[in-house]
Coordinates of C-alpha atoms in Angstrom, one line a residue:
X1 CA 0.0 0.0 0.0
X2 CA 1.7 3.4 -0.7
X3 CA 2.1 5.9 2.0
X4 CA -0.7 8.3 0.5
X5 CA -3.1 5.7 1.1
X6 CA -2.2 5.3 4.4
X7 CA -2.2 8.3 5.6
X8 CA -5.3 10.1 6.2
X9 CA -5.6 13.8 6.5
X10 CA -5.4 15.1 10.0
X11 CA -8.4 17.0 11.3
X12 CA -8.2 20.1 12.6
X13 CA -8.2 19.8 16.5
X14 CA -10.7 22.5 17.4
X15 CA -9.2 24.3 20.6
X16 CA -9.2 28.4 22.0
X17 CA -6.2 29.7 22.8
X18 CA -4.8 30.2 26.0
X19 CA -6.8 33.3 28.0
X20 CA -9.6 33.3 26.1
X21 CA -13.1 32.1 26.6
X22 CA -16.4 31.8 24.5
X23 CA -19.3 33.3 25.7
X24 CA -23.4 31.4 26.4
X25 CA -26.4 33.2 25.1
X26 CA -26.9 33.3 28.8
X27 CA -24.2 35.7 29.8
X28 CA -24.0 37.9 26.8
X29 CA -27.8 38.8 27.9
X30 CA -26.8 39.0 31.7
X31 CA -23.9 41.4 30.2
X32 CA -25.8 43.6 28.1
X33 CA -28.5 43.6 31.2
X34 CA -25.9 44.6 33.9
X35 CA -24.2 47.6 31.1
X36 CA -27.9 48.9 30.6
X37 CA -27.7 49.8 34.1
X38 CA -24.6 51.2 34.6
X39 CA -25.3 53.2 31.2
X40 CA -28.0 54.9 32.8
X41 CA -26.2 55.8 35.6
X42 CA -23.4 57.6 33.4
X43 CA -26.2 59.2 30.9
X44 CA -27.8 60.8 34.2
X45 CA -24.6 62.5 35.2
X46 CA -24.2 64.2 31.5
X47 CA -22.1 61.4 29.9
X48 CA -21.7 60.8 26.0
X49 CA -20.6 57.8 24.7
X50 CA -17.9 57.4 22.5
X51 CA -15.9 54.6 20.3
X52 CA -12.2 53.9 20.0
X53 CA -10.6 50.8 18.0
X54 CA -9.1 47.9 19.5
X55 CA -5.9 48.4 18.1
X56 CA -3.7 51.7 18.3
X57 CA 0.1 52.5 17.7
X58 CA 2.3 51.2 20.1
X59 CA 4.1 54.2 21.4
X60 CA 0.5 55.9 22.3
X61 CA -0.1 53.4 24.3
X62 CA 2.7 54.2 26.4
X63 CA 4.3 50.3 26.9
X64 CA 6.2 50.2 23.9
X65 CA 10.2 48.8 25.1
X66 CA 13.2 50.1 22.5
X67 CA 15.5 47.7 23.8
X68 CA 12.8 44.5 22.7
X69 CA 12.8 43.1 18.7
X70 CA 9.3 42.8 19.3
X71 CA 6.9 45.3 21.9
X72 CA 4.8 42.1 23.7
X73 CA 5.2 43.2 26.9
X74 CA 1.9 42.9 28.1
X75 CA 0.4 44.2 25.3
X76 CA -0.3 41.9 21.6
X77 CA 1.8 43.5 18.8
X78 CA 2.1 43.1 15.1
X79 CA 3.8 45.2 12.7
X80 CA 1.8 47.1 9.5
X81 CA 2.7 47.2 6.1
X82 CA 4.6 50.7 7.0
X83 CA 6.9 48.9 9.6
X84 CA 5.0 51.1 12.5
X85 CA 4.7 48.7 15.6
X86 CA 0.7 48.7 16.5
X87 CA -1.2 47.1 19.7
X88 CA -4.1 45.5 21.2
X89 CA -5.4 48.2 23.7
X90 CA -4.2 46.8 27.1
X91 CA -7.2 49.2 29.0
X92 CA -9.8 52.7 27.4
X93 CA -8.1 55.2 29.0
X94 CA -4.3 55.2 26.9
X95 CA -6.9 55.0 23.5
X96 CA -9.1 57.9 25.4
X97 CA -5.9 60.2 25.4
X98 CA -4.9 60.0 21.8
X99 CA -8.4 60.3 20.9
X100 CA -8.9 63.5 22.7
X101 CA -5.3 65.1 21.8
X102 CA -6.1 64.3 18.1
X103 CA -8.9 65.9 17.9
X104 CA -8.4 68.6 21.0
X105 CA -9.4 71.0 18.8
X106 CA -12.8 69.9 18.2
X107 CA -13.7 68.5 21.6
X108 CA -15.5 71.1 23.7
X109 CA -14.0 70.8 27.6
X110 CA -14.5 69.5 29.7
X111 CA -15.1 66.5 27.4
X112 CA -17.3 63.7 29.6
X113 CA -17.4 60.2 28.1
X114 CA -18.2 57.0 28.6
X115 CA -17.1 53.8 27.1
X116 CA -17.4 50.0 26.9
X117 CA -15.0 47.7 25.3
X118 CA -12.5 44.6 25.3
X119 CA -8.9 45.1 26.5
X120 CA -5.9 42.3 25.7
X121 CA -3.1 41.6 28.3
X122 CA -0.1 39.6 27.2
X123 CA -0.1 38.2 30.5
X124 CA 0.0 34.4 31.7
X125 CA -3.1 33.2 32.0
X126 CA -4.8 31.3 35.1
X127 CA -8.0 30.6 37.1
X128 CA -10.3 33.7 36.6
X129 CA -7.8 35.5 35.0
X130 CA -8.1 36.0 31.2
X131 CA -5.7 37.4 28.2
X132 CA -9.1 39.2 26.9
X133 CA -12.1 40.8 28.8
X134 CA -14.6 43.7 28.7
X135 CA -14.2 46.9 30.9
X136 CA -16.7 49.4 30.9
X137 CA -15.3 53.5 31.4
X138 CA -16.0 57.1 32.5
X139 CA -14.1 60.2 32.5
X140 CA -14.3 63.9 32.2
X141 CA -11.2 65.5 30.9
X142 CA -10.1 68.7 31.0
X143 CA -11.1 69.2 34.5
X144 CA -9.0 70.3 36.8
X145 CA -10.9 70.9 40.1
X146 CA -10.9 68.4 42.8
X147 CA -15.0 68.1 42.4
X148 CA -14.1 66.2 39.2
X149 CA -12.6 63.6 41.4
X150 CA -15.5 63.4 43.9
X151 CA -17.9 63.2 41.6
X152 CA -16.1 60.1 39.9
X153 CA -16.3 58.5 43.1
X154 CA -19.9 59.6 43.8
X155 CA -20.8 57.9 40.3
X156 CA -19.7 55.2 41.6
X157 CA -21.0 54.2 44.5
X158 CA -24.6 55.3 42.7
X159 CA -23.7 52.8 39.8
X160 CA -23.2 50.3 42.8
X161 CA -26.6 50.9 43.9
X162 CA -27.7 50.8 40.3
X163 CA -26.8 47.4 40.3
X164 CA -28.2 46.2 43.2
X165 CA -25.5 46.5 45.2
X166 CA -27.1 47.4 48.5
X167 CA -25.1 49.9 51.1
X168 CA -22.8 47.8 53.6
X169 CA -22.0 45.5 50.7
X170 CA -19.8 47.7 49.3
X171 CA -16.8 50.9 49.4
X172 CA -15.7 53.2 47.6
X173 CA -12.2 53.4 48.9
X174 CA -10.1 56.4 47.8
X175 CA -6.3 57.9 48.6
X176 CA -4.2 60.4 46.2
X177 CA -1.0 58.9 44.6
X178 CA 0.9 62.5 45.9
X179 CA 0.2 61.1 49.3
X180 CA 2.4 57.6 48.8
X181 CA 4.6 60.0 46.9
X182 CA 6.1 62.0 50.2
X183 CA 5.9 58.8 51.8
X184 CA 8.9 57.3 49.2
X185 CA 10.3 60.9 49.2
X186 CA 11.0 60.5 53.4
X187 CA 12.4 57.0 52.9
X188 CA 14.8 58.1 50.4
X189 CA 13.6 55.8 47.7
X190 CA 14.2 57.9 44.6
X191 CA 14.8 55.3 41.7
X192 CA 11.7 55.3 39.5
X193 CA 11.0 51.5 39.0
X194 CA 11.9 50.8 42.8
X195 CA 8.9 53.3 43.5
X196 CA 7.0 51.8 41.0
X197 CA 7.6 48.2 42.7
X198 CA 6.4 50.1 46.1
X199 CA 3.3 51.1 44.5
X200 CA 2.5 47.9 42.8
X201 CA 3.2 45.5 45.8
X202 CA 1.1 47.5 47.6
X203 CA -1.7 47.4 45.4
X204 CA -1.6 43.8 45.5
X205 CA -2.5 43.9 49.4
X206 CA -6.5 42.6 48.9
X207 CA -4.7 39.8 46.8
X208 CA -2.0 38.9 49.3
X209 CA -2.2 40.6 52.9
X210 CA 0.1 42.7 54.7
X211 CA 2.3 39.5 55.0
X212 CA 2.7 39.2 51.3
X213 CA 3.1 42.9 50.0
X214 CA 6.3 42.8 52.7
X215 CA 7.8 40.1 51.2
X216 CA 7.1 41.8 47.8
X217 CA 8.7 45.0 49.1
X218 CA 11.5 42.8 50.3
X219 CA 13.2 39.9 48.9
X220 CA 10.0 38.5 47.3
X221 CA 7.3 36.2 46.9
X222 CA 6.9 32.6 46.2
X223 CA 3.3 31.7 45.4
X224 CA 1.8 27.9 45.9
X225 CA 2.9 26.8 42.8
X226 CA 6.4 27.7 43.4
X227 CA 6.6 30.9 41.4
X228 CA 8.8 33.5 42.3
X229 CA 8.5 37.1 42.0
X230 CA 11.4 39.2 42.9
X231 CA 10.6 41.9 45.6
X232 CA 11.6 45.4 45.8
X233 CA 14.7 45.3 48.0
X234 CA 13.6 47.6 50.9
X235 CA 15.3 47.7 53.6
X236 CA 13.7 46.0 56.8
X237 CA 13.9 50.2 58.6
X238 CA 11.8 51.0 55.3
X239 CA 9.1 48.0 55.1
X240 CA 8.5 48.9 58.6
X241 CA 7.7 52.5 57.4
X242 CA 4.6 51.1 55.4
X243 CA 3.2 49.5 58.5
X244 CA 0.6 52.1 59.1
X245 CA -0.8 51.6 55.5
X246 CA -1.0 47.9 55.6
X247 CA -2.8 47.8 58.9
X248 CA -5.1 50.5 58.0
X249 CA -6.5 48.9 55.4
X250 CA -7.5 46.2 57.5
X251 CA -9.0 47.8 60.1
X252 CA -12.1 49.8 58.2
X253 CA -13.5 51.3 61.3
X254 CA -10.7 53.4 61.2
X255 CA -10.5 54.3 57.5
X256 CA -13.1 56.6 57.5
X257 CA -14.1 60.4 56.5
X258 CA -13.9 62.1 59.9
X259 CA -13.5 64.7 61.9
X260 CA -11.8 62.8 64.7
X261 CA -8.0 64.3 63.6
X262 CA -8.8 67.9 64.2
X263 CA -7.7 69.5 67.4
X264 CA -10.9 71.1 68.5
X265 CA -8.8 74.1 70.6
X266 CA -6.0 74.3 68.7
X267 CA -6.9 74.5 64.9
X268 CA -3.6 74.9 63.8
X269 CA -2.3 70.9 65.3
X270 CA -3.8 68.2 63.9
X271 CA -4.0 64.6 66.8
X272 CA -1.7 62.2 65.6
X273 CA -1.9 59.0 68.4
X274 CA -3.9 61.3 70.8
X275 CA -1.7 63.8 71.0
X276 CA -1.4 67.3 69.4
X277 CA 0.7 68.0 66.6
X278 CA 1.8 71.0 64.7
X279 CA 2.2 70.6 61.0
X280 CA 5.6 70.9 59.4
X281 CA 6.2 74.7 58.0
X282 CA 7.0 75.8 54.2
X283 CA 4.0 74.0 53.0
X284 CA 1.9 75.8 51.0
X285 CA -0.5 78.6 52.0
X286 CA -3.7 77.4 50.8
X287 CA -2.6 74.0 52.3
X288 CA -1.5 75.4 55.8
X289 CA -4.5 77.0 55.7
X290 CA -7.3 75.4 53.8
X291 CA -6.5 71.9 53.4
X292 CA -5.9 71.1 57.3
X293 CA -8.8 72.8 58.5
X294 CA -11.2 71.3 56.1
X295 CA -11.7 67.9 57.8
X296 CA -9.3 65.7 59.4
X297 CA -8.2 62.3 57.9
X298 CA -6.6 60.5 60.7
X299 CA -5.2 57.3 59.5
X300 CA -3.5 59.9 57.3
X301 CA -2.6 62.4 59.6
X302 CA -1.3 59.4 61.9
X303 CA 1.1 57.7 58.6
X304 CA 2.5 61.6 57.8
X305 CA 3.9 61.4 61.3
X306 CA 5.4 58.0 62.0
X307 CA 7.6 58.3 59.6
X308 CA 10.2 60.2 61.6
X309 CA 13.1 62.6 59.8
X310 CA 12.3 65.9 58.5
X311 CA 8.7 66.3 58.2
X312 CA 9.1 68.8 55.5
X313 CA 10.1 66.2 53.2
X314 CA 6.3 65.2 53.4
X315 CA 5.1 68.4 52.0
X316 CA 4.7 66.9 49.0
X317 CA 2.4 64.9 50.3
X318 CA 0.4 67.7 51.3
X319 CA -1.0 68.2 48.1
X320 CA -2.6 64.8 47.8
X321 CA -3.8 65.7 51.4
X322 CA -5.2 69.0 50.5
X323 CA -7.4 67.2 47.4
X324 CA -8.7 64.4 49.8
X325 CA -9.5 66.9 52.5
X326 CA -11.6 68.9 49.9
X327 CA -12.9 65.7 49.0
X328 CA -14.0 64.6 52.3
X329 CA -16.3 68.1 52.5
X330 CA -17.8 67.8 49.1
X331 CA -18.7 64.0 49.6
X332 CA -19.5 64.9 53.3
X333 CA -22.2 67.4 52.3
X334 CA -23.4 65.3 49.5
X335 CA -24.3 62.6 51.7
X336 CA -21.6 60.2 50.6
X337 CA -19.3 59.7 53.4
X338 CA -21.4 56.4 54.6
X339 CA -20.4 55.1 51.0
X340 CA -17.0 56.6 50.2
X341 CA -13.9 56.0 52.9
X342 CA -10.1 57.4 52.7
X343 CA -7.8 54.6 52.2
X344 CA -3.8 54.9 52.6
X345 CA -3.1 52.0 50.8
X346 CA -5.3 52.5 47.9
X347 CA -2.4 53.5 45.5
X348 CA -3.4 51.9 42.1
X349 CA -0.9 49.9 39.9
X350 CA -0.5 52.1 36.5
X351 CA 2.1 54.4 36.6
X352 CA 0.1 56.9 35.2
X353 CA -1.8 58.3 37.9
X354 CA -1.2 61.8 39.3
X355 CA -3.6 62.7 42.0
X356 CA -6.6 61.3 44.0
X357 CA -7.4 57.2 43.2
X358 CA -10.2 55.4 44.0
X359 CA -11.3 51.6 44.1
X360 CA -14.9 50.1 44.3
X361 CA -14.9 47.1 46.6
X362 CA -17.7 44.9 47.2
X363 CA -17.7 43.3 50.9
X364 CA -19.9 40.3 51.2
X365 CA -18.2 37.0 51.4
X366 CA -17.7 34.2 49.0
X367 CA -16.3 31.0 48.9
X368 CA -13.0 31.2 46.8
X369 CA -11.7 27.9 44.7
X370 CA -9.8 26.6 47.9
X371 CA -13.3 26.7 49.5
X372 CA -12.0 29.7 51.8
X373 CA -14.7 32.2 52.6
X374 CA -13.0 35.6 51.3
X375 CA -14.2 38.9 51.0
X376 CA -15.2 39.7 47.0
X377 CA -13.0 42.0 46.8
X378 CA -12.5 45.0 43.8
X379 CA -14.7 45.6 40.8
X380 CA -12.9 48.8 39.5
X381 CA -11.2 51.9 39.9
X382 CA -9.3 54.3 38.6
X383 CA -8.0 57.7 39.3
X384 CA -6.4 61.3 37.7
X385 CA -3.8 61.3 35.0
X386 CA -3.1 65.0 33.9
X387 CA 0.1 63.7 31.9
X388 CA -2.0 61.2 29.7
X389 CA -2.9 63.8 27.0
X390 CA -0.1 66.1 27.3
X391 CA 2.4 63.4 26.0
X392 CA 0.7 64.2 22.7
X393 CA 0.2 68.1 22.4
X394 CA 2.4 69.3 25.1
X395 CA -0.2 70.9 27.1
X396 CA -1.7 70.2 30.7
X397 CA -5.1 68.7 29.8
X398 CA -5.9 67.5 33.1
X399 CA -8.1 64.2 33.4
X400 CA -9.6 62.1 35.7
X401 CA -11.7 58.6 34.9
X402 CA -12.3 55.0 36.6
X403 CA -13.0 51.6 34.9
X404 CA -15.9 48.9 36.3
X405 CA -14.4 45.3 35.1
X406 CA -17.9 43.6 33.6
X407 CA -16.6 40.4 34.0
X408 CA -15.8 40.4 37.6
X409 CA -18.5 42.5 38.2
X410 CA -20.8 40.0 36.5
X411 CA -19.7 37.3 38.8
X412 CA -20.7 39.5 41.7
X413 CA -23.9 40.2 40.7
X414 CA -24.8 36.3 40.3
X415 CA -23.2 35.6 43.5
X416 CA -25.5 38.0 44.9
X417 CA -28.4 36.8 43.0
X418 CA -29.5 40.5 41.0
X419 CA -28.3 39.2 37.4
X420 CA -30.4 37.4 35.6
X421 CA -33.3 37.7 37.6
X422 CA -35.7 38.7 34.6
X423 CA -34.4 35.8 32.5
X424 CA -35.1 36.1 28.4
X425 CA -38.6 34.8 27.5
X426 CA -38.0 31.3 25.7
X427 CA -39.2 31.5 22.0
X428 CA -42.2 29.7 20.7
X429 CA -41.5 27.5 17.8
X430 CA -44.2 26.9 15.0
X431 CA -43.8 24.0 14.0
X432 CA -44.2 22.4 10.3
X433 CA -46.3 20.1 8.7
X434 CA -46.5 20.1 5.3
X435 CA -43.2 21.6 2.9
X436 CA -45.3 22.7 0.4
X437 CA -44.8 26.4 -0.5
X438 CA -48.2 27.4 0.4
X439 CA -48.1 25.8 3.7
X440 CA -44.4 27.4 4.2
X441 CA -46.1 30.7 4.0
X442 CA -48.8 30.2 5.9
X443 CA -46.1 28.5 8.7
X444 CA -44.4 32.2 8.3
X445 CA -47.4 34.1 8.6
X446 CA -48.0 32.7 11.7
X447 CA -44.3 33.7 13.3
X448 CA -44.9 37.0 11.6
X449 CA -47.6 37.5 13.5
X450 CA -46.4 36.6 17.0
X451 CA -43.5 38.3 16.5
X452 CA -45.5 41.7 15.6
X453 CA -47.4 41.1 19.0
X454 CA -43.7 41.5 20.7
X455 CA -44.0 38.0 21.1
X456 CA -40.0 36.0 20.2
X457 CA -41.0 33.6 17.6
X458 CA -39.4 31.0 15.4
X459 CA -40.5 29.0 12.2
X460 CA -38.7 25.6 12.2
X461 CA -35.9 25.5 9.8
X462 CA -34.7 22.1 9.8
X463 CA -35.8 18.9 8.4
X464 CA -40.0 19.1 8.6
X465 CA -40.6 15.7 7.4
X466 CA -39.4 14.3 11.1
X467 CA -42.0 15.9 13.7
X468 CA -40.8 14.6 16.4
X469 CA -37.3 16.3 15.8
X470 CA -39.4 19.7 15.8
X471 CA -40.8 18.9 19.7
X472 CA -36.8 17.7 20.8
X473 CA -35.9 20.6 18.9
X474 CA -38.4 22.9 21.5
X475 CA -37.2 21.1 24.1
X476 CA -33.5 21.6 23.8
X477 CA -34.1 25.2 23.3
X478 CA -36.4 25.3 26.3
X479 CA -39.6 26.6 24.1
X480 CA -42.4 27.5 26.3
X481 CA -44.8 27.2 23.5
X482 CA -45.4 25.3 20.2
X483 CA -47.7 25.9 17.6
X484 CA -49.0 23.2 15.3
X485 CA -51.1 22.9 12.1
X486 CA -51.5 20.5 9.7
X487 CA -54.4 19.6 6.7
X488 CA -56.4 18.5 9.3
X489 CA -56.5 21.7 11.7
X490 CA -55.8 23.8 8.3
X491 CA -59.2 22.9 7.3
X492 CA -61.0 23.4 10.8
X493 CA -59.4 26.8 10.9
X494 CA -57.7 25.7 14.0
X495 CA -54.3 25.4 15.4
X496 CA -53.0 23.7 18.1
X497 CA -51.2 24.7 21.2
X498 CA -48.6 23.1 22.7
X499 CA -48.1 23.9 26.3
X500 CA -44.5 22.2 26.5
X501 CA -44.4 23.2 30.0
X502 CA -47.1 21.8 31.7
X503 CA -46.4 18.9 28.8
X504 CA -43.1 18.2 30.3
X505 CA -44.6 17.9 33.8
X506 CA -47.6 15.8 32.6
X507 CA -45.4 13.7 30.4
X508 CA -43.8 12.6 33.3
X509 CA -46.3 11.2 35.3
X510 CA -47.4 8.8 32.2
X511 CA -45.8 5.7 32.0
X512 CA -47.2 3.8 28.5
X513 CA -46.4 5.1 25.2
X514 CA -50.7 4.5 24.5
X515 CA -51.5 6.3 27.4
X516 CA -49.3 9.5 26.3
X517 CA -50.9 9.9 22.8
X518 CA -54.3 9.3 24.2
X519 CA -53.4 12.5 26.4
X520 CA -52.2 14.7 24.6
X521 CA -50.4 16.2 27.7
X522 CA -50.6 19.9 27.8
X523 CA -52.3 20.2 24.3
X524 CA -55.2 22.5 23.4
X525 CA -56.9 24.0 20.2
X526 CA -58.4 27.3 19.4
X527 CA -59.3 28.9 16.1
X528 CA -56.3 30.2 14.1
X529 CA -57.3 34.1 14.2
X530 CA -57.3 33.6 17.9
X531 CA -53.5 32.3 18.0
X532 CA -52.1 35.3 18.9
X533 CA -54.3 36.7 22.1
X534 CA -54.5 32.4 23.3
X535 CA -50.5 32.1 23.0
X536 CA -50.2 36.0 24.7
X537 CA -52.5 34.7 27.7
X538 CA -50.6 31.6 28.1
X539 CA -47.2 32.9 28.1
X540 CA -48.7 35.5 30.6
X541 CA -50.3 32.0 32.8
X542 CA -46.4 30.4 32.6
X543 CA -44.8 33.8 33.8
X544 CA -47.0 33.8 36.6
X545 CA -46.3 30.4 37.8

């Protein structure tokens, strides 16, 4: 035999890549319900939509790497025809920028958006963690007022409630990057990627506990797998230093908007551990004497201070206090400081924050995959970047904008049982007799008809001559209703209606093949101009229970 008879053609082994996932009927509807929502929140607060493509240049998306052959650091690239590197968007806000600086002279500001879209990591992939997924955005640029900020964070927490979300099962947890900024300014730690490393260990802290983000700002971290990821390299003196912030953030009694920190005799001291003290001087006026009078963040106060050494390298700090303090008012007379807390060790990962960050965090409980009951845990964030734009034109356009992840936000909904609640309404299937082209277009009429009454409809399309592959059909697509006619009913002027149902539940309580077609479980006729109204009613009977 010659070796091209013997060898057969190899089939093509049908298999997703690595990261990705297909989606069900069942939770692109639970999506689109859940983004409705959140929609309507964002419309309501003056919102427009807007539209960027999935792929941009490389460099404007700010992770391109000169010293790599090819830029796949985290992000999927491909070169064009013209040799110009592009990307998969890794999040909206990077596309957002160009967008806006391209056409900056079009856009009135401040410019408030909203979008929805997938994003692509180049990142491994693992249990709940995907290479492609859907994020859903706001932001108002060109605002430079702190209100911007609060009202970010106001949005969300009414998004929250938009969703179902009631108050106590969720935070909005904010802090201001300018704030963890004096902090690595008092320790000394100037080199950019080692502040970098600070800010993302600590921003792994729901993920891995204070235990975990020291050994990331240390030596580093070996996960149960046996992984390792280098640490930091802080000294022991300087882990120490972040103790405040990683115990703060477990204790959320304390992390609150309060008035607690202010000196009641002495407005000029602030309490830090009980005890009164004064402010470093050289900070800036309408700091010194704005900012630390407005209302008191203690947790804050009491991390400025235990830091030790000149307290005037902390000024910088004082900037990121100032905006939360302004904050705190704003959300305090709005009636949002039940809903909205300051956080120290909120810091955010990307490096392109410049000001006040914020994190929504849902608090129930839920059983993880090693059957540990866990807090849920974040849903999205974001925070200001006033550099974003001006890499393109060269001017401040300040901007501020978070990001709800609808996949993980998904999840929480089900968990909590307020996705899915109003399921889709099952379509009814006329069925077919006869393949005649008469009787095809009567068959169609029929669907037509339902479907004009807002009722979802289907004419079978498959092989008529097999009925009993029609009602299997129904039943694997969970059709309420069926519709039958053939010559017979045709020339009674009837139709009959399949309850499939109560048909199911009848059906089962019949043991003899005889005694099922003698039945007829859940089977009724009616006269064919009363389909419509008959099929509406019953639907209306099912829905009911």
């Amino acid at each position: 035999m010659s070796d091209k008879k013997s060898k057969k053609p190899q089939k093509l082994k049908a298999r997703l890549p690595r990261g990705f996932a297909d989606r069900s009927a069942a939770d692109i509807r639970a999506t689109d319900e859940m983004v409705a929502k959140i929609r309507a929140v964002f419309e309501r607060y003056g919102f427009d939509p807007v539209e960027t493509p999935a792929f941009e240049y490389t460099d404007a998306l700010g992770k391109f790497l000169p010293d790599q052959d090819r830029p796949n650091e985290g992000v999927f690239s491909l070169q064009d025809d013209d040799e110009q590197w592009m990307s998969l968007r890794y999040d909206l806000t990077a596309p957002l920028a160009r967008h806006v600086a391209q056409n900056i002279n079009e856009i009135a500001l401040p410019y408030r958006t909203y979008r929805q879209g997938w994003v692509f990591r180049n990142e491994k992939p693992g249990p709940g963690r995907f290479r492609q997924f859907m994020q859903f955005d706001a932001d108002t640029v060109g605002a430079p007022g702190v209100q911007a900020d609060a009202e970010m964070a106001m949005m969300m927490a009414d998004t929250m409630e938009a969703l179902g979300i009631k108050r106590g099962d969720y935070v909005i947890r904010v802090n201001d990057r300018r704030v963890m900024d004096g902090v690595l300014d008092a320790l000394d730690i100037g080199d950019p990627y080692k502040r970098l490393g600070v800010l993302r260990s600590i921003d792994k802290l729901d993920k891995f506990g204070a235990e975990g983000v020291r050994q990331l700002l240390g030596t580093g971290r070996a996960d149960e797998s046996g992984d390792f990821t280098p640490g930091v390299g802080l000294t022991d003196e300087q882990i120490d230093a972040f103790e405040p912030i990683l115990l703060a953030s477990t204790d959320r009694d304390k992390v609150v908007i309060a008035r607690e920190g202010l000196s009641p005799d002495r407005p000029d001291f602030i309490l830090v551990d009980q005890q009164e003290v004064r402010p470093p001087k050289g900070l800036p006026d309408h700091i010194a004497s704005t900012g630390l009078n407005s209302a008191a963040l203690g947790v804050i106060n009491a991390t400025f201070f235990r830091f030790g050494g000149d307290a005037t390298a902390l000024s910088s700090s004082y900037y990121g206090y100032d905006a939360l303090s302004k904050m705190a008012v704003l959300l305090q007379e709005c009636g949002y400081d039940d809903r909205i807390r300051i956080d120290p060790s909120v810091v955010r990962g990307l490096e392109y924050y410049t000001g006040p960050v914020y994190e929504a965090e849902l608090l129930f409980d839920v059983v993880n995959d090693k059957g540990e009951t866990v807090q849920f845990g974040s849903v999205g964030g974001g925070g200001r970047y006033d550099g974003l734009v001006k890499r393109f034109t060269g001017q401040d356009v300040p901007a501020t904008g978070f990001s709800i992840g609808v996949s993980r936000m998904m999840t929480a909904l089900k968990n909590l049982g307020k996705l899915g609640a109003d399921a889709m309404v099952e379509l009814v299937l006329v069925t077919v007799m006869d393949g005649d082209t008469e009787a095809l277009g009567r068959y169609q009429k029929m669907t037509q008809d339902l479907r004009e009454a807002g009722i979802r409809a289907e004419m079978y399309q498959g092989n008529w001559k097999k009925f009993g592959n029609q009602l299997r059909y129904a039943d694997r697509r969970g059709c309420p209703v069926a519709i039958i006619q053939g010559s017979d009913e045709r020339e009674r002027g009837i139709v009959q209606i399949k309850d499939m149902i109560e048909g199911r539940k009848e059906a089962a309580a019949i043991e003899s093949n005889e005694a099922y077609r003698a039945a007829r479980p859940g089977q009724f006729e009616v006269a064919e101009g009363d389909l419509v109204a008959e099929v509406t009613k019953l639907l209306a009977a099912q829905a009911g229970g």
